[in-house]
Amino acid sequence: MFDKDLYDDYDLELCEAFDVNIEEGEILTEFATVERNDNLNISLAVNPDQNRNLKYMEYFKFYNDKNPYKARKIARIKFRSPEYVIHHKNRGKENWFPNSKEKRILMQLLRQPCEKHPGFSIWQGLILDFNYETGLSYEETKRNKQLSRFGMPHPEYLPIDLKIPDYSELSE
């Protein structure tokens, strides 16, 4: 359960603006924007549940505006499979089901270099920030590989070499 007394009015406004659902266990301080794209007017962020009980349910947020605060729509997309996570309390934002063109843009964007994390793709930047926000350091995430001959050191976290699912298969 959440303790609303931990948030002042400004924090509650930010929670609403960024669609951080404190009633569902999301925490404002665990919100990380990985990509803001001015040309496409979209953004990508992570905001993991504070309970960290997300094994195989980990997801990122895809906003239809470069500024999550101004976005009217939000898609919550699983890291491990081409599936949506649907929240029913969206604080004024509509659940977004990107069309074919928007899904192609998402796939292209995820493969591009990440400004926030040089040397990594935006996809890997999402993984780095998701793991960091759930308790694994950036350095440990960089070593957390599925394809390691010694086994994945932190199997409870997303591997940095996780393949991008075919998000063109997301239902519209």
JSON list of C-alpha atoms in Angstrom, two decimals:
[
{"chain": "A", "resi": 1, "resn": "MET", "atom": "CA", "xyz": [0.00, 0.00, 0.00]},
{"chain": "A", "resi": 2, "resn": "PHE", "atom": "CA", "xyz": [1.15, 3.57, -0.56]},
{"chain": "A", "resi": 3, "resn": "ASP", "atom": "CA", "xyz": [1.40, 6.38, 1.95]},
{"chain": "A", "resi": 4, "resn": "LYS", "atom": "CA", "xyz": [-0.06, 9.51, 0.34]},
{"chain": "A", "resi": 5, "resn": "ASP", "atom": "CA", "xyz": [1.37, 11.61, 3.20]},
{"chain": "A", "resi": 6, "resn": "LEU", "atom": "CA", "xyz": [4.85, 11.11, 1.73]},
{"chain": "A", "resi": 7, "resn": "TYR", "atom": "CA", "xyz": [3.86, 13.37, -1.18]},
{"chain": "A", "resi": 8, "resn": "ASP", "atom": "CA", "xyz": [3.18, 17.08, -1.06]},
{"chain": "A", "resi": 9, "resn": "ASP", "atom": "CA", "xyz": [0.81, 18.80, -3.52]},
{"chain": "A", "resi": 10, "resn": "TYR", "atom": "CA", "xyz": [3.61, 19.45, -6.03]},
{"chain": "A", "resi": 11, "resn": "ASP", "atom": "CA", "xyz": [4.71, 15.79, -5.93]},
{"chain": "A", "resi": 12, "resn": "LEU", "atom": "CA", "xyz": [1.12, 14.68, -6.49]},
{"chain": "A", "resi": 13, "resn": "GLU", "atom": "CA", "xyz": [0.86, 17.02, -9.47]},
{"chain": "A", "resi": 14, "resn": "LEU", "atom": "CA", "xyz": [4.06, 15.54, -10.92]},
{"chain": "A", "resi": 15, "resn": "CYS", "atom": "CA", "xyz": [2.75, 12.02, -10.32]},
{"chain": "A", "resi": 16, "resn": "GLU", "atom": "CA", "xyz": [-0.37, 12.92, -12.25]},
{"chain": "A", "resi": 17, "resn": "ALA", "atom": "CA", "xyz": [1.53, 14.69, -15.02]},
{"chain": "A", "resi": 18, "resn": "PHE", "atom": "CA", "xyz": [3.95, 11.81, -15.60]},
{"chain": "A", "resi": 19, "resn": "ASP", "atom": "CA", "xyz": [1.30, 9.14, -15.07]},
{"chain": "A", "resi": 20, "resn": "VAL", "atom": "CA", "xyz": [3.09, 7.74, -12.01]},
{"chain": "A", "resi": 21, "resn": "ASN", "atom": "CA", "xyz": [0.44, 5.66, -10.29]},
{"chain": "A", "resi": 22, "resn": "ILE", "atom": "CA", "xyz": [1.33, 5.67, -6.59]},
{"chain": "A", "resi": 23, "resn": "GLU", "atom": "CA", "xyz": [-1.74, 3.58, -5.80]},
{"chain": "A", "resi": 24, "resn": "GLU", "atom": "CA", "xyz": [-0.27, 0.80, -7.97]},
{"chain": "A", "resi": 25, "resn": "GLY", "atom": "CA", "xyz": [3.14, 1.06, -6.27]},
{"chain": "A", "resi": 26, "resn": "GLU", "atom": "CA", "xyz": [4.98, 3.29, -8.75]},
{"chain": "A", "resi": 27, "resn": "ILE", "atom": "CA", "xyz": [7.27, 5.88, -7.16]},
{"chain": "A", "resi": 28, "resn": "LEU", "atom": "CA", "xyz": [8.03, 9.32, -8.57]},
{"chain": "A", "resi": 29, "resn": "THR", "atom": "CA", "xyz": [11.74, 9.08, -7.69]},
{"chain": "A", "resi": 30, "resn": "GLU", "atom": "CA", "xyz": [11.99, 5.90, -9.76]},
{"chain": "A", "resi": 31, "resn": "PHE", "atom": "CA", "xyz": [10.96, 7.65, -12.98]},
{"chain": "A", "resi": 32, "resn": "ALA", "atom": "CA", "xyz": [13.68, 7.94, -15.63]},
{"chain": "A", "resi": 33, "resn": "THR", "atom": "CA", "xyz": [13.24, 9.40, -19.10]},
{"chain": "A", "resi": 34, "resn": "VAL", "atom": "CA", "xyz": [15.65, 7.64, -21.45]},
{"chain": "A", "resi": 35, "resn": "GLU", "atom": "CA", "xyz": [14.76, 9.32, -24.75]},
{"chain": "A", "resi": 36, "resn": "ARG", "atom": "CA", "xyz": [13.03, 12.53, -25.80]},
{"chain": "A", "resi": 37, "resn": "ASN", "atom": "CA", "xyz": [12.83, 12.84, -29.55]},
{"chain": "A", "resi": 38, "resn": "ASP", "atom": "CA", "xyz": [12.05, 16.34, -30.78]},
{"chain": "A", "resi": 39, "resn": "ASN", "atom": "CA", "xyz": [11.69, 15.36, -34.45]},
{"chain": "A", "resi": 40, "resn": "LEU", "atom": "CA", "xyz": [9.21, 12.54, -33.78]},
{"chain": "A", "resi": 41, "resn": "ASN", "atom": "CA", "xyz": [7.62, 14.22, -30.75]},
{"chain": "A", "resi": 42, "resn": "ILE", "atom": "CA", "xyz": [7.77, 11.03, -28.64]},
{"chain": "A", "resi": 43, "resn": "SER", "atom": "CA", "xyz": [9.52, 9.92, -25.46]},
{"chain": "A", "resi": 44, "resn": "LEU", "atom": "CA", "xyz": [10.49, 6.70, -23.72]},
{"chain": "A", "resi": 45, "resn": "ALA", "atom": "CA", "xyz": [10.78, 6.21, -19.96]},
{"chain": "A", "resi": 46, "resn": "VAL", "atom": "CA", "xyz": [10.88, 3.63, -17.20]},
{"chain": "A", "resi": 47, "resn": "ASN", "atom": "CA", "xyz": [9.01, 3.78, -13.91]},
{"chain": "A", "resi": 48, "resn": "PRO", "atom": "CA", "xyz": [9.19, 0.40, -12.18]},
{"chain": "A", "resi": 49, "resn": "ASP", "atom": "CA", "xyz": [6.85, -0.66, -9.44]},
{"chain": "A", "resi": 50, "resn": "GLN", "atom": "CA", "xyz": [8.35, -0.15, -5.98]},
{"chain": "A", "resi": 51, "resn": "ASN", "atom": "CA", "xyz": [7.49, -3.71, -5.02]},
{"chain": "A", "resi": 52, "resn": "ARG", "atom": "CA", "xyz": [9.90, -4.97, -7.70]},
{"chain": "A", "resi": 53, "resn": "ASN", "atom": "CA", "xyz": [7.80, -8.07, -8.20]},
{"chain": "A", "resi": 54, "resn": "LEU", "atom": "CA", "xyz": [7.91, -7.67, -11.96]},
{"chain": "A", "resi": 55, "resn": "LYS", "atom": "CA", "xyz": [9.74, -10.80, -13.10]},
{"chain": "A", "resi": 56, "resn": "TYR", "atom": "CA", "xyz": [8.76, -11.26, -16.75]},
{"chain": "A", "resi": 57, "resn": "MET", "atom": "CA", "xyz": [6.34, -8.32, -16.43]},
{"chain": "A", "resi": 58, "resn": "GLU", "atom": "CA", "xyz": [8.92, -5.53, -16.71]},
{"chain": "A", "resi": 59, "resn": "TYR", "atom": "CA", "xyz": [7.80, -2.73, -18.98]},
{"chain": "A", "resi": 60, "resn": "PHE", "atom": "CA", "xyz": [8.73, 0.70, -20.31]},
{"chain": "A", "resi": 61, "resn": "LYS", "atom": "CA", "xyz": [6.52, 3.66, -21.17]},
{"chain": "A", "resi": 62, "resn": "PHE", "atom": "CA", "xyz": [6.10, 5.09, -24.67]},
{"chain": "A", "resi": 63, "resn": "TYR", "atom": "CA", "xyz": [4.53, 8.57, -24.76]},
{"chain": "A", "resi": 64, "resn": "ASN", "atom": "CA", "xyz": [3.01, 10.33, -27.77]},
{"chain": "A", "resi": 65, "resn": "ASP", "atom": "CA", "xyz": [4.84, 13.55, -26.88]},
{"chain": "A", "resi": 66, "resn": "LYS", "atom": "CA", "xyz": [8.49, 14.44, -26.29]},
{"chain": "A", "resi": 67, "resn": "ASN", "atom": "CA", "xyz": [7.38, 15.72, -22.90]},
{"chain": "A", "resi": 68, "resn": "PRO", "atom": "CA", "xyz": [5.62, 13.02, -20.83]},
{"chain": "A", "resi": 69, "resn": "TYR", "atom": "CA", "xyz": [3.88, 15.82, -18.93]},
{"chain": "A", "resi": 70, "resn": "LYS", "atom": "CA", "xyz": [2.13, 16.99, -22.11]},
{"chain": "A", "resi": 71, "resn": "ALA", "atom": "CA", "xyz": [1.43, 13.55, -23.58]},
{"chain": "A", "resi": 72, "resn": "ARG", "atom": "CA", "xyz": [-2.21, 12.60, -24.10]},
{"chain": "A", "resi": 73, "resn": "LYS", "atom": "CA", "xyz": [-1.46, 8.93, -24.68]},
{"chain": "A", "resi": 74, "resn": "ILE", "atom": "CA", "xyz": [0.77, 6.32, -23.05]},
{"chain": "A", "resi": 75, "resn": "ALA", "atom": "CA", "xyz": [1.69, 2.78, -24.04]},
{"chain": "A", "resi": 76, "resn": "ARG", "atom": "CA", "xyz": [3.18, 0.49, -21.42]},
{"chain": "A", "resi": 77, "resn": "ILE", "atom": "CA", "xyz": [5.11, -2.19, -23.29]},
{"chain": "A", "resi": 78, "resn": "LYS", "atom": "CA", "xyz": [6.74, -5.30, -21.87]},
{"chain": "A", "resi": 79, "resn": "PHE", "atom": "CA", "xyz": [10.49, -5.70, -22.30]},
{"chain": "A", "resi": 80, "resn": "ARG", "atom": "CA", "xyz": [10.37, -9.47, -22.78]},
{"chain": "A", "resi": 81, "resn": "SER", "atom": "CA", "xyz": [7.46, -9.88, -25.19]},
{"chain": "A", "resi": 82, "resn": "PRO", "atom": "CA", "xyz": [5.36, -7.81, -27.61]},
{"chain": "A", "resi": 83, "resn": "GLU", "atom": "CA", "xyz": [2.55, -7.19, -25.14]},
{"chain": "A", "resi": 84, "resn": "TYR", "atom": "CA", "xyz": [0.96, -4.19, -23.48]},
{"chain": "A", "resi": 85, "resn": "VAL", "atom": "CA", "xyz": [0.50, -3.66, -19.77]},
{"chain": "A", "resi": 86, "resn": "ILE", "atom": "CA", "xyz": [-2.84, -1.95, -19.25]},
{"chain": "A", "resi": 87, "resn": "HIS", "atom": "CA", "xyz": [-3.48, 0.34, -16.31]},
{"chain": "A", "resi": 88, "resn": "HIS", "atom": "CA", "xyz": [-7.02, 1.49, -15.69]},
{"chain": "A", "resi": 89, "resn": "LYS", "atom": "CA", "xyz": [-6.08, 4.61, -13.72]},
{"chain": "A", "resi": 90, "resn": "ASN", "atom": "CA", "xyz": [-4.17, 6.67, -16.27]},
{"chain": "A", "resi": 91, "resn": "ARG", "atom": "CA", "xyz": [-4.58, 10.10, -14.71]},
{"chain": "A", "resi": 92, "resn": "GLY", "atom": "CA", "xyz": [-6.10, 11.61, -17.83]},
{"chain": "A", "resi": 93, "resn": "LYS", "atom": "CA", "xyz": [-3.85, 9.84, -20.33]},
{"chain": "A", "resi": 94, "resn": "GLU", "atom": "CA", "xyz": [-5.39, 7.44, -22.80]},
{"chain": "A", "resi": 95, "resn": "ASN", "atom": "CA", "xyz": [-4.03, 3.90, -23.15]},
{"chain": "A", "resi": 96, "resn": "TRP", "atom": "CA", "xyz": [-2.18, 4.03, -26.46]},
{"chain": "A", "resi": 97, "resn": "PHE", "atom": "CA", "xyz": [-2.04, 1.20, -28.97]},
{"chain": "A", "resi": 98, "resn": "PRO", "atom": "CA", "xyz": [0.40, 2.44, -31.63]},
{"chain": "A", "resi": 99, "resn": "ASN", "atom": "CA", "xyz": [-0.51, 1.83, -35.26]},
{"chain": "A", "resi": 100, "resn": "SER", "atom": "CA", "xyz": [1.79, 0.04, -37.74]},
{"chain": "A", "resi": 101, "resn": "LYS", "atom": "CA", "xyz": [3.73, 3.18, -38.62]},
{"chain": "A", "resi": 102, "resn": "GLU", "atom": "CA", "xyz": [4.21, 4.12, -34.94]},
{"chain": "A", "resi": 103, "resn": "LYS", "atom": "CA", "xyz": [5.40, 0.59, -34.14]},
{"chain": "A", "resi": 104, "resn": "ARG", "atom": "CA", "xyz": [7.98, 0.80, -36.97]},
{"chain": "A", "resi": 105, "resn": "ILE", "atom": "CA", "xyz": [9.16, 4.13, -35.56]},
{"chain": "A", "resi": 106, "resn": "LEU", "atom": "CA", "xyz": [9.45, 2.57, -32.10]},
{"chain": "A", "resi": 107, "resn": "MET", "atom": "CA", "xyz": [11.52, -0.34, -33.44]},
{"chain": "A", "resi": 108, "resn": "GLN", "atom": "CA", "xyz": [13.85, 2.03, -35.33]},
{"chain": "A", "resi": 109, "resn": "LEU", "atom": "CA", "xyz": [14.19, 4.32, -32.31]},
{"chain": "A", "resi": 110, "resn": "LEU", "atom": "CA", "xyz": [15.07, 1.48, -29.93]},
{"chain": "A", "resi": 111, "resn": "ARG", "atom": "CA", "xyz": [18.06, 0.55, -32.14]},
{"chain": "A", "resi": 112, "resn": "GLN", "atom": "CA", "xyz": [19.47, 4.08, -32.27]},
{"chain": "A", "resi": 113, "resn": "PRO", "atom": "CA", "xyz": [22.38, 5.23, -30.08]},
{"chain": "A", "resi": 114, "resn": "CYS", "atom": "CA", "xyz": [21.39, 6.49, -26.64]},
{"chain": "A", "resi": 115, "resn": "GLU", "atom": "CA", "xyz": [22.62, 9.99, -25.76]},
{"chain": "A", "resi": 116, "resn": "LYS", "atom": "CA", "xyz": [22.04, 9.36, -22.05]},
{"chain": "A", "resi": 117, "resn": "HIS", "atom": "CA", "xyz": [24.16, 6.19, -22.10]},
{"chain": "A", "resi": 118, "resn": "PRO", "atom": "CA", "xyz": [26.93, 6.59, -24.74]},
{"chain": "A", "resi": 119, "resn": "GLY", "atom": "CA", "xyz": [28.00, 3.33, -26.35]},
{"chain": "A", "resi": 120, "resn": "PHE", "atom": "CA", "xyz": [24.57, 1.78, -25.85]},
{"chain": "A", "resi": 121, "resn": "SER", "atom": "CA", "xyz": [21.36, 1.75, -27.86]},
{"chain": "A", "resi": 122, "resn": "ILE", "atom": "CA", "xyz": [18.18, 3.36, -26.58]},
{"chain": "A", "resi": 123, "resn": "TRP", "atom": "CA", "xyz": [16.88, -0.18, -25.92]},
{"chain": "A", "resi": 124, "resn": "GLN", "atom": "CA", "xyz": [19.90, -0.88, -23.71]},
{"chain": "A", "resi": 125, "resn": "GLY", "atom": "CA", "xyz": [19.46, 2.54, -22.08]},
{"chain": "A", "resi": 126, "resn": "LEU", "atom": "CA", "xyz": [15.95, 1.53, -21.05]},
{"chain": "A", "resi": 127, "resn": "ILE", "atom": "CA", "xyz": [17.35, -1.69, -19.57]},
{"chain": "A", "resi": 128, "resn": "LEU", "atom": "CA", "xyz": [20.16, 0.17, -17.78]},
{"chain": "A", "resi": 129, "resn": "ASP", "atom": "CA", "xyz": [17.72, 2.65, -16.20]},
{"chain": "A", "resi": 130, "resn": "PHE", "atom": "CA", "xyz": [15.09, 0.04, -15.38]},
{"chain": "A", "resi": 131, "resn": "ASN", "atom": "CA", "xyz": [17.62, -2.13, -13.56]},
{"chain": "A", "resi": 132, "resn": "TYR", "atom": "CA", "xyz": [19.15, 0.88, -11.84]},
{"chain": "A", "resi": 133, "resn": "GLU", "atom": "CA", "xyz": [15.75, 2.03, -10.58]},
{"chain": "A", "resi": 134, "resn": "THR", "atom": "CA", "xyz": [15.10, -1.46, -9.19]},
{"chain": "A", "resi": 135, "resn": "GLY", "atom": "CA", "xyz": [18.44, -1.74, -7.39]},
{"chain": "A", "resi": 136, "resn": "LEU", "atom": "CA", "xyz": [21.17, -2.96, -9.78]},
{"chain": "A", "resi": 137, "resn": "SER", "atom": "CA", "xyz": [24.06, -0.61, -10.55]},
{"chain": "A", "resi": 138, "resn": "TYR", "atom": "CA", "xyz": [24.86, 0.43, -14.11]},
{"chain": "A", "resi": 139, "resn": "GLU", "atom": "CA", "xyz": [28.17, -1.46, -13.95]},
{"chain": "A", "resi": 140, "resn": "GLU", "atom": "CA", "xyz": [26.51, -4.66, -12.78]},
{"chain": "A", "resi": 141, "resn": "THR", "atom": "CA", "xyz": [23.84, -4.33, -15.49]},
{"chain": "A", "resi": 142, "resn": "LYS", "atom": "CA", "xyz": [26.56, -4.03, -18.13]},
{"chain": "A", "resi": 143, "resn": "ARG", "atom": "CA", "xyz": [27.94, -7.39, -16.93]},
{"chain": "A", "resi": 144, "resn": "ASN", "atom": "CA", "xyz": [24.49, -9.01, -16.69]},
{"chain": "A", "resi": 145, "resn": "LYS", "atom": "CA", "xyz": [24.46, -10.96, -19.96]},
{"chain": "A", "resi": 146, "resn": "GLN", "atom": "CA", "xyz": [22.28, -13.90, -20.94]},
{"chain": "A", "resi": 147, "resn": "LEU", "atom": "CA", "xyz": [24.94, -15.20, -23.25]},
{"chain": "A", "resi": 148, "resn": "SER", "atom": "CA", "xyz": [27.70, -15.31, -20.64]},
{"chain": "A", "resi": 149, "resn": "ARG", "atom": "CA", "xyz": [29.50, -18.66, -20.53]},
{"chain": "A", "resi": 150, "resn": "PHE", "atom": "CA", "xyz": [29.52, -18.36, -16.73]},
{"chain": "A", "resi": 151, "resn": "GLY", "atom": "CA", "xyz": [25.79, -17.77, -16.46]},
{"chain": "A", "resi": 152, "resn": "MET", "atom": "CA", "xyz": [23.94, -14.53, -15.92]},
{"chain": "A", "resi": 153, "resn": "PRO", "atom": "CA", "xyz": [25.20, -12.97, -12.65]},
{"chain": "A", "resi": 154, "resn": "HIS", "atom": "CA", "xyz": [21.87, -11.30, -11.79]},
{"chain": "A", "resi": 155, "resn": "PRO", "atom": "CA", "xyz": [19.07, -13.40, -13.31]},
{"chain": "A", "resi": 156, "resn": "GLU", "atom": "CA", "xyz": [16.44, -11.47, -11.35]},
{"chain": "A", "resi": 157, "resn": "TYR", "atom": "CA", "xyz": [17.19, -8.38, -13.49]},
{"chain": "A", "resi": 158, "resn": "LEU", "atom": "CA", "xyz": [16.90, -7.65, -17.20]},
{"chain": "A", "resi": 159, "resn": "PRO", "atom": "CA", "xyz": [19.97, -8.78, -19.16]},
{"chain": "A", "resi": 160, "resn": "ILE", "atom": "CA", "xyz": [21.77, -6.04, -21.08]},
{"chain": "A", "resi": 161, "resn": "ASP", "atom": "CA", "xyz": [21.86, -8.32, -24.15]},
{"chain": "A", "resi": 162, "resn": "LEU", "atom": "CA", "xyz": [18.10, -8.95, -24.15]},
{"chain": "A", "resi": 163, "resn": "LYS", "atom": "CA", "xyz": [16.92, -8.99, -27.77]},
{"chain": "A", "resi": 164, "resn": "ILE", "atom": "CA", "xyz": [14.29, -6.47, -28.77]},
{"chain": "A", "resi": 165, "resn": "PRO", "atom": "CA", "xyz": [10.98, -8.30, -29.24]},
{"chain": "A", "resi": 166, "resn": "ASP", "atom": "CA", "xyz": [9.23, -7.78, -32.56]},
{"chain": "A", "resi": 167, "resn": "TYR", "atom": "CA", "xyz": [6.98, -4.95, -31.46]},
{"chain": "A", "resi": 168, "resn": "SER", "atom": "CA", "xyz": [5.32, -4.93, -34.88]},
{"chain": "A", "resi": 169, "resn": "GLU", "atom": "CA", "xyz": [3.34, -7.85, -33.39]},
{"chain": "A", "resi": 170, "resn": "LEU", "atom": "CA", "xyz": [1.73, -5.60, -30.75]},
{"chain": "A", "resi": 171, "resn": "SER", "atom": "CA", "xyz": [-2.03, -5.66, -31.22]},
{"chain": "A", "resi": 172, "resn": "GLU", "atom": "CA", "xyz": [-3.65, -2.42, -32.38]}
]
